[in-house]
């Protein structure tokens, strides 16, 4: 595609980041090489001095990785992007770049669990203190700001509650205090939410999820708005070393071509499933940003182009019903992670959070009947039928228990 034409988002997904390569391939080649040779000592010297653009060593920059980075930067309307080995490598690189000992972070309590752990352990060990807040309540952010606050870190919709935070208002509060807003945009992907358009400063993704979309890559990315930030982040990433490799970059870049239509189908399926679940007698509540019962439904409408592919719900039958549901589904796959073409189902109380015990789980807000669904692109009738037959089994179990 020629660069001098303005296009819509679906077209950008298909064409973004593709440069010019030897032999004019339609997709970027996989430069599966750790290092690049110099023509002369002088050329090597000028590459290292930054006087000439070129590739030196794959940890520093690789053409296949760069093509994927350019694609994500374009999708997010950013300046440049930095490909990371995982979403967590991206989170670490961001905090290592933006904070130092004595600084303070405000973080939404509804963020990915390991992000909380990173802040509470590694960053705390290096002297960076964090205040966790309910970021859906703007006053909580305002009240947590200190003169040494450098970063406000937000995930919206949040993990695992799907609570929505108002990014535009949070950016105003944060900037008034001279700090930067970092958004984990994993759950929405660039197809459904544009945090830069809402005034925020840095975006990150776990590309393991929707961006790649096929459950076969672990990767992360950071998108920035200006060259100065890019250069400072790139130095930190080069030193920490958590870079993505060329082959995984190629797979993510391939996945991005269908991002828009995958998200569209996942949103359509999710709304139908959420409505079905909300009307089911075995279910206590359903949390999905597309349901009018969602507490921040209006903020979602304002800042999102779609409601996403994540649903959580609570089974009336609690722990036992959760286990039966997990063991009875036939189309939904029992697995953690999210954002792939296949629908994944998970019961935190018996799986990810089982070892915490009931009290530990309650402290973490994980109720016994909580189920999380990442809705894929299958036929929605198949997914609903699958949930129907599995929910039926949870009911008979409950009755059997009562009769016994
Ligand atoms: C999965 C996930 C991460 C971490 O990404 P990895 O690729 O597993 O390291 C961070 N944030 C969110 C919202 C996630 O879902």
CSV table of N, CA, C and O in Angstrom, one decimal, residues 224-320:
chain,number,residue,atom,x,y,z
A,224,UNK,N,4.8,4.5,22.5
A,224,UNK,CA,5.1,5.9,23.1
A,224,UNK,C,4.7,6.9,22.0
A,224,UNK,O,4.6,6.6,20.8
A,225,UNK,N,4.7,8.2,22.5
A,225,UNK,CA,4.2,9.3,21.7
A,225,UNK,C,5.3,10.1,21.1
A,225,UNK,O,5.0,11.0,20.2
A,226,UNK,N,6.5,10.1,21.6
A,226,UNK,CA,7.6,11.0,21.1
A,226,UNK,C,8.9,10.3,21.1
A,226,UNK,O,9.1,9.3,21.8
A,227,UNK,N,9.9,10.9,20.3
A,227,UNK,CA,11.2,10.3,20.1
A,227,UNK,C,12.0,10.2,21.4
A,227,UNK,O,12.7,9.3,21.7
A,228,UNK,N,11.8,11.3,22.2
A,228,UNK,CA,12.6,11.3,23.5
A,228,UNK,C,12.3,10.1,24.4
A,228,UNK,O,13.2,9.5,24.9
A,229,UNK,N,11.0,9.9,24.6
A,229,UNK,CA,10.5,8.8,25.4
A,229,UNK,C,11.0,7.5,24.8
A,229,UNK,O,11.5,6.6,25.5
A,230,UNK,N,10.9,7.4,23.4
A,230,UNK,CA,11.3,6.2,22.7
A,230,UNK,C,12.8,5.9,23.0
A,230,UNK,O,13.1,4.7,23.4
A,231,UNK,N,13.6,6.8,22.9
A,231,UNK,CA,15.1,6.6,23.1
A,231,UNK,C,15.4,6.2,24.5
A,231,UNK,O,16.1,5.3,24.7
A,232,UNK,N,14.7,6.8,25.5
A,232,UNK,CA,15.0,6.5,26.9
A,232,UNK,C,14.5,5.1,27.2
A,232,UNK,O,15.2,4.3,27.9
A,233,UNK,N,13.3,4.7,26.7
A,233,UNK,CA,12.8,3.4,26.9
A,233,UNK,C,13.7,2.3,26.2
A,233,UNK,O,13.9,1.2,26.7
A,234,UNK,N,14.1,2.6,25.0
A,234,UNK,CA,14.9,1.7,24.2
A,234,UNK,C,16.2,1.3,24.9
A,234,UNK,O,16.6,0.2,24.9
A,235,UNK,N,16.8,2.4,25.6
A,235,UNK,CA,18.1,2.1,26.3
A,235,UNK,C,17.8,1.1,27.4
A,235,UNK,O,18.6,0.2,27.7
A,236,UNK,N,16.7,1.4,28.2
A,236,UNK,CA,16.4,0.5,29.3
A,236,UNK,C,16.1,-0.9,28.8
A,236,UNK,O,16.6,-1.9,29.4
A,237,UNK,N,15.3,-1.1,27.7
A,237,UNK,CA,14.9,-2.4,27.2
A,237,UNK,C,16.2,-3.1,26.7
A,237,UNK,O,16.3,-4.3,27.0
A,238,UNK,N,17.1,-2.4,26.1
A,238,UNK,CA,18.3,-3.0,25.6
A,238,UNK,C,19.1,-3.6,26.8
A,238,UNK,O,19.8,-4.6,26.7
A,239,UNK,N,19.1,-2.8,27.9
A,239,UNK,CA,19.9,-3.3,29.1
A,239,UNK,C,19.2,-4.4,29.9
A,239,UNK,O,19.8,-5.3,30.3
A,240,UNK,N,17.9,-4.3,30.0
A,240,UNK,CA,17.2,-5.3,30.7
A,240,UNK,C,17.1,-6.6,29.9
A,240,UNK,O,17.1,-7.7,30.4
A,241,UNK,N,17.1,-6.4,28.5
A,241,UNK,CA,17.2,-7.5,27.6
A,241,UNK,C,15.9,-8.3,27.3
A,241,UNK,O,15.9,-9.3,26.6
A,242,UNK,N,14.7,-7.8,27.8
A,242,UNK,CA,13.5,-8.6,27.6
A,242,UNK,C,12.9,-8.3,26.3
A,242,UNK,O,11.7,-7.9,26.2
A,243,UNK,N,13.6,-8.5,25.2
A,243,UNK,CA,13.1,-8.2,23.9
A,243,UNK,C,12.3,-9.4,23.3
A,243,UNK,O,12.6,-10.6,23.6
A,244,UNK,N,11.4,-9.2,22.3
A,244,UNK,CA,10.8,-10.2,21.6
A,244,UNK,C,11.7,-10.7,20.5
A,244,UNK,O,12.6,-9.9,20.0
A,245,UNK,N,11.5,-11.9,20.0
A,245,UNK,CA,12.4,-12.4,18.9
A,245,UNK,C,11.8,-12.3,17.6
A,245,UNK,O,10.6,-12.1,17.5
A,246,UNK,N,12.5,-12.5,16.5
A,246,UNK,CA,12.0,-12.2,15.1
A,246,UNK,C,10.8,-13.2,14.8
A,246,UNK,O,9.8,-12.7,14.2
A,247,UNK,N,10.9,-14.5,15.2
A,247,UNK,CA,9.8,-15.4,14.7
A,247,UNK,C,8.5,-15.0,15.4
A,247,UNK,O,7.5,-15.0,14.8
A,248,UNK,N,8.6,-14.8,16.7
A,248,UNK,CA,7.3,-14.4,17.4
A,248,UNK,C,6.8,-13.0,16.9
A,248,UNK,O,5.6,-12.8,16.8
A,249,UNK,N,7.7,-12.1,16.5
A,249,UNK,CA,7.2,-10.9,16.0
A,249,UNK,C,6.5,-11.1,14.6
A,249,UNK,O,5.5,-10.5,14.4
A,250,UNK,N,7.0,-12.0,13.8
A,250,UNK,CA,6.4,-12.4,12.6
A,250,UNK,C,5.0,-12.9,12.8
A,250,UNK,O,4.0,-12.5,12.1
A,251,UNK,N,4.8,-13.8,13.8
A,251,UNK,CA,3.5,-14.4,14.1
A,251,UNK,C,2.5,-13.3,14.6
A,251,UNK,O,1.4,-13.3,14.2
A,252,UNK,N,3.0,-12.4,15.4
A,252,UNK,CA,2.1,-11.3,15.9
A,252,UNK,C,1.7,-10.4,14.8
A,252,UNK,O,0.5,-10.1,14.6
A,253,UNK,N,2.7,-10.1,13.9
A,253,UNK,CA,2.4,-9.2,12.8
A,253,UNK,C,1.3,-9.9,11.9
A,253,UNK,O,0.4,-9.2,11.4
A,254,UNK,N,1.4,-11.2,11.7
A,254,UNK,CA,0.4,-11.9,10.9
A,254,UNK,C,-0.9,-11.9,11.6
A,254,UNK,O,-2.0,-11.7,11.0
A,255,UNK,N,-1.0,-12.1,12.9
A,255,UNK,CA,-2.2,-12.0,13.7
A,255,UNK,C,-2.9,-10.7,13.6
A,255,UNK,O,-4.1,-10.6,13.5
A,256,UNK,N,-2.1,-9.6,13.6
A,256,UNK,CA,-2.7,-8.3,13.5
A,256,UNK,C,-3.6,-8.0,12.3
A,256,UNK,O,-4.5,-7.3,12.3
A,257,UNK,N,-3.3,-8.7,11.2
A,257,UNK,CA,-4.0,-8.5,10.0
A,257,UNK,C,-5.5,-8.8,10.2
A,257,UNK,O,-6.4,-8.1,9.6
A,258,UNK,N,-5.9,-9.7,11.1
A,258,UNK,CA,-7.3,-10.1,11.3
A,258,UNK,C,-7.8,-9.5,12.6
A,258,UNK,O,-8.9,-9.9,13.1
A,259,UNK,N,-7.0,-8.6,13.3
A,259,UNK,CA,-7.4,-8.1,14.6
A,259,UNK,C,-8.8,-7.5,14.6
A,259,UNK,O,-9.7,-7.8,15.4
A,260,UNK,N,-9.1,-6.7,13.6
A,260,UNK,CA,-10.3,-5.9,13.6
A,260,UNK,C,-11.5,-6.9,13.4
A,260,UNK,O,-12.5,-6.8,14.2
A,261,UNK,N,-11.4,-7.8,12.5
A,261,UNK,CA,-12.6,-8.7,12.3
A,261,UNK,C,-12.7,-9.7,13.5
A,261,UNK,O,-13.8,-10.1,13.9
A,262,UNK,N,-11.6,-10.1,14.0
A,262,UNK,CA,-11.6,-11.0,15.2
A,262,UNK,C,-12.3,-10.3,16.4
A,262,UNK,O,-13.2,-10.9,17.1
A,263,UNK,N,-12.0,-9.1,16.6
A,263,UNK,CA,-12.6,-8.3,17.7
A,263,UNK,C,-14.0,-8.1,17.5
A,263,UNK,O,-14.8,-8.2,18.4
A,264,UNK,N,-14.4,-7.8,16.3
A,264,UNK,CA,-15.8,-7.6,15.9
A,264,UNK,C,-16.6,-8.8,16.3
A,264,UNK,O,-17.6,-8.8,16.9
A,265,UNK,N,-16.1,-10.0,15.8
A,265,UNK,CA,-16.9,-11.3,16.1
A,265,UNK,C,-16.9,-11.6,17.6
A,265,UNK,O,-18.0,-12.0,18.1
A,266,UNK,N,-15.8,-11.4,18.2
A,266,UNK,CA,-15.7,-11.7,19.7
A,266,UNK,C,-16.7,-10.8,20.4
A,266,UNK,O,-17.4,-11.3,21.4
A,267,UNK,N,-16.8,-9.5,20.1
A,267,UNK,CA,-17.7,-8.6,20.7
A,267,UNK,C,-19.2,-9.1,20.5
A,267,UNK,O,-20.0,-9.1,21.4
A,268,UNK,N,-19.5,-9.4,19.3
A,268,UNK,CA,-20.9,-9.9,18.9
A,268,UNK,C,-21.2,-11.1,19.7
A,268,UNK,O,-22.3,-11.2,20.3
A,269,UNK,N,-20.3,-12.1,19.7
A,269,UNK,CA,-20.6,-13.3,20.5
A,269,UNK,C,-20.7,-13.0,22.0
A,269,UNK,O,-21.6,-13.6,22.6
A,270,UNK,N,-19.8,-12.2,22.5
A,270,UNK,CA,-19.8,-11.9,23.9
A,270,UNK,C,-21.2,-11.3,24.4
A,270,UNK,O,-21.7,-11.6,25.4
A,271,UNK,N,-21.7,-10.3,23.6
A,271,UNK,CA,-22.9,-9.7,24.0
A,271,UNK,C,-24.1,-10.7,24.1
A,271,UNK,O,-24.8,-10.8,25.1
A,272,UNK,N,-24.1,-11.6,23.1
A,272,UNK,CA,-25.2,-12.6,23.1
A,272,UNK,C,-25.0,-13.5,24.2
A,272,UNK,O,-26.0,-13.9,24.9
A,273,UNK,N,-23.8,-13.9,24.5
A,273,UNK,CA,-23.5,-14.9,25.6
A,273,UNK,C,-23.8,-14.2,27.0
A,273,UNK,O,-24.5,-14.8,27.9
A,274,UNK,N,-23.4,-12.9,27.1
A,274,UNK,CA,-23.7,-12.2,28.4
A,274,UNK,C,-25.2,-12.1,28.6
A,274,UNK,O,-25.6,-12.2,29.7
A,275,UNK,N,-25.9,-11.8,27.6
A,275,UNK,CA,-27.4,-11.6,27.7
A,275,UNK,C,-28.0,-13.0,28.1
A,275,UNK,O,-28.9,-13.1,28.9
A,276,UNK,N,-27.5,-14.1,27.4
A,276,UNK,CA,-28.0,-15.4,27.8
A,276,UNK,C,-27.7,-15.7,29.2
A,276,UNK,O,-28.6,-16.2,30.0
A,277,UNK,N,-26.5,-15.5,29.7
A,277,UNK,CA,-26.1,-15.8,31.0
A,277,UNK,C,-26.9,-15.0,32.0
A,277,UNK,O,-27.3,-15.5,33.1
A,278,UNK,N,-27.1,-13.7,31.7
A,278,UNK,CA,-27.8,-12.8,32.6
A,278,UNK,C,-29.3,-13.3,32.9
A,278,UNK,O,-29.8,-13.1,34.0
A,279,UNK,N,-29.8,-14.0,31.9
A,279,UNK,CA,-31.2,-14.5,32.1
A,279,UNK,C,-31.3,-15.9,32.6
A,279,UNK,O,-32.3,-16.5,32.8
A,280,UNK,N,-30.1,-16.5,32.9
A,280,UNK,CA,-30.1,-17.9,33.4
A,280,UNK,C,-30.3,-18.0,34.9
A,280,UNK,O,-29.7,-17.3,35.6
A,281,UNK,N,-31.2,-19.0,35.3
A,281,UNK,CA,-31.5,-19.1,36.7
A,281,UNK,C,-30.4,-19.6,37.6
A,281,UNK,O,-30.5,-19.4,38.8
A,282,UNK,N,-29.4,-20.2,37.1
A,282,UNK,CA,-28.3,-20.7,37.9
A,282,UNK,C,-27.2,-19.6,38.2
A,282,UNK,O,-26.2,-19.9,38.8
A,283,UNK,N,-27.4,-18.4,37.6
A,283,UNK,CA,-26.4,-17.4,37.6
A,283,UNK,C,-26.8,-16.2,38.5
A,283,UNK,O,-27.9,-15.7,38.3
A,284,UNK,N,-25.9,-15.8,39.4
A,284,UNK,CA,-26.2,-14.8,40.3
A,284,UNK,C,-26.1,-13.4,39.7
A,284,UNK,O,-26.9,-12.5,39.8
A,285,UNK,N,-24.9,-13.2,39.0
A,285,UNK,CA,-24.7,-11.9,38.3
A,285,UNK,C,-23.7,-12.1,37.1
A,285,UNK,O,-23.0,-13.1,37.1
A,286,UNK,N,-23.8,-11.2,36.2
A,286,UNK,CA,-22.9,-11.3,35.0
A,286,UNK,C,-22.3,-9.9,34.9
A,286,UNK,O,-22.9,-8.9,35.0
A,287,UNK,N,-20.9,-9.9,34.7
A,287,UNK,CA,-20.3,-8.6,34.5
A,287,UNK,C,-19.7,-8.6,33.0
A,287,UNK,O,-18.9,-9.4,32.7
A,288,UNK,N,-20.3,-7.6,32.2
A,288,UNK,CA,-19.8,-7.5,30.8
A,288,UNK,C,-20.1,-6.0,30.5
A,288,UNK,O,-21.2,-5.5,30.7
A,289,UNK,N,-19.0,-5.3,30.0
A,289,UNK,CA,-19.2,-3.9,29.7
A,289,UNK,C,-20.4,-3.5,28.7
A,289,UNK,O,-20.8,-2.4,28.7
A,290,UNK,N,-20.9,-4.5,28.0
A,290,UNK,CA,-21.9,-4.2,27.0
A,290,UNK,C,-23.3,-4.4,27.6
A,290,UNK,O,-24.3,-4.2,27.0
A,291,UNK,N,-23.4,-4.8,28.9
A,291,UNK,CA,-24.7,-5.0,29.6
A,291,UNK,C,-25.1,-3.7,30.3
A,291,UNK,O,-24.2,-3.1,30.9
A,292,UNK,N,-26.3,-3.3,30.2
A,292,UNK,CA,-26.7,-2.0,30.9
A,292,UNK,C,-26.6,-2.1,32.4
A,292,UNK,O,-26.4,-1.1,33.1
A,293,UNK,N,-26.5,-3.3,32.9
A,293,UNK,CA,-26.3,-3.5,34.3
A,293,UNK,C,-24.9,-3.3,34.8
A,293,UNK,O,-24.6,-3.2,36.0
A,294,UNK,N,-23.9,-3.1,33.8
A,294,UNK,CA,-22.5,-2.8,34.2
A,294,UNK,C,-22.5,-1.5,34.9
A,294,UNK,O,-23.0,-0.5,34.3
A,295,UNK,N,-21.8,-1.4,36.0
A,295,UNK,CA,-21.8,-0.1,36.8
A,295,UNK,C,-21.2,1.1,36.0
A,295,UNK,O,-21.6,2.2,36.3
A,296,UNK,N,-20.3,0.9,35.1
A,296,UNK,CA,-19.7,2.0,34.4
A,296,UNK,C,-20.1,1.9,32.9
A,296,UNK,O,-19.3,2.2,32.0
A,297,UNK,N,-21.3,1.4,32.6
A,297,UNK,CA,-21.7,1.2,31.2
A,297,UNK,C,-21.5,2.5,30.4
A,297,UNK,O,-21.1,2.4,29.3
A,298,UNK,N,-21.9,3.6,31.0
A,298,UNK,CA,-21.8,4.9,30.2
A,298,UNK,C,-20.4,5.3,29.9
A,298,UNK,O,-20.1,5.8,28.8
A,299,UNK,N,-19.5,5.1,30.8
A,299,UNK,CA,-18.1,5.5,30.5
A,299,UNK,C,-17.6,4.6,29.4
A,299,UNK,O,-16.8,5.0,28.5
A,300,UNK,N,-18.0,3.3,29.5
A,300,UNK,CA,-17.6,2.4,28.4
A,300,UNK,C,-18.0,2.9,27.0
A,300,UNK,O,-17.3,2.9,26.1
A,301,UNK,N,-19.3,3.3,27.0
A,301,UNK,CA,-19.8,3.8,25.7
A,301,UNK,C,-19.0,5.0,25.2
A,301,UNK,O,-18.8,5.2,24.0
A,302,UNK,N,-18.6,5.9,26.2
A,302,UNK,CA,-17.9,7.1,25.8
A,302,UNK,C,-16.5,6.8,25.3
A,302,UNK,O,-16.1,7.4,24.3
A,303,UNK,N,-15.8,5.8,25.9
A,303,UNK,CA,-14.4,5.7,25.5
A,303,UNK,C,-14.0,4.4,24.7
A,303,UNK,O,-12.9,4.3,24.3
A,304,UNK,N,-15.0,3.5,24.6
A,304,UNK,CA,-14.7,2.3,23.9
A,304,UNK,C,-15.5,2.2,22.6
A,304,UNK,O,-16.6,2.7,22.5
A,305,UNK,N,-14.9,1.6,21.5
A,305,UNK,CA,-15.6,1.4,20.3
A,305,UNK,C,-16.3,0.0,20.3
A,305,UNK,O,-17.1,-0.3,19.3
A,306,UNK,N,-16.1,-0.8,21.3
A,306,UNK,CA,-16.8,-2.1,21.5
A,306,UNK,C,-16.7,-2.5,22.9
A,306,UNK,O,-15.9,-1.9,23.7
A,307,UNK,N,-17.3,-3.6,23.3
A,307,UNK,CA,-17.3,-3.9,24.7
A,307,UNK,C,-16.4,-5.1,25.0
A,307,UNK,O,-16.3,-5.5,26.2
A,308,UNK,N,-15.7,-5.6,24.0
A,308,UNK,CA,-14.7,-6.6,24.3
A,308,UNK,C,-15.1,-8.0,24.4
A,308,UNK,O,-16.3,-8.3,24.2
A,309,UNK,N,-14.2,-8.9,24.6
A,309,UNK,CA,-14.5,-10.4,24.6
A,309,UNK,C,-14.4,-11.0,25.9
A,309,UNK,O,-14.3,-12.3,26.0
A,310,UNK,N,-14.4,-10.3,27.0
A,310,UNK,CA,-14.2,-10.8,28.4
A,310,UNK,C,-15.5,-10.7,29.2
A,310,UNK,O,-16.1,-9.6,29.2
A,311,UNK,N,-15.9,-11.8,29.8
A,311,UNK,CA,-17.1,-11.8,30.6
A,311,UNK,C,-16.8,-12.5,31.9
A,311,UNK,O,-16.1,-13.5,31.9
A,312,UNK,N,-17.3,-12.0,33.1
A,312,UNK,CA,-17.2,-12.8,34.3
A,312,UNK,C,-18.6,-12.9,34.8
A,312,UNK,O,-19.5,-12.1,34.6
A,313,UNK,N,-18.8,-14.1,35.5
A,313,UNK,CA,-20.1,-14.3,36.1
A,313,UNK,C,-20.0,-15.2,37.4
A,313,UNK,O,-19.0,-15.8,37.6
A,314,UNK,N,-21.0,-15.1,38.2
A,314,UNK,CA,-21.0,-15.8,39.5
A,314,UNK,C,-22.1,-16.9,39.4
A,314,UNK,O,-23.3,-16.6,39.2
A,315,UNK,N,-21.7,-18.2,39.7
A,315,UNK,CA,-22.7,-19.3,39.8
A,315,UNK,C,-23.3,-19.3,41.1
A,315,UNK,O,-22.6,-19.2,42.1
A,316,UNK,N,-24.7,-19.5,41.1
A,316,UNK,CA,-25.4,-19.6,42.4
A,316,UNK,C,-24.9,-20.9,43.2
A,316,UNK,O,-24.8,-20.8,44.4
A,317,UNK,N,-24.5,-21.9,42.5
A,317,UNK,CA,-24.1,-23.1,43.1
A,317,UNK,C,-22.6,-23.1,43.7
A,317,UNK,O,-22.2,-24.2,44.1
A,318,UNK,N,-21.9,-22.0,43.6
A,318,UNK,CA,-20.6,-21.8,44.2
A,318,UNK,C,-19.5,-22.7,43.7
A,318,UNK,O,-19.5,-23.0,42.5
A,319,UNK,N,-18.7,-23.1,44.6
A,319,UNK,CA,-17.4,-23.9,44.3
A,319,UNK,C,-17.7,-25.1,43.5
A,319,UNK,O,-17.1,-25.4,42.5
A,320,UNK,N,-18.7,-26.0,44.0
A,320,UNK,CA,-18.9,-27.3,43.4
A,320,UNK,C,-19.5,-27.0,42.0
A,320,UNK,O,-19.1,-27.7,41.0
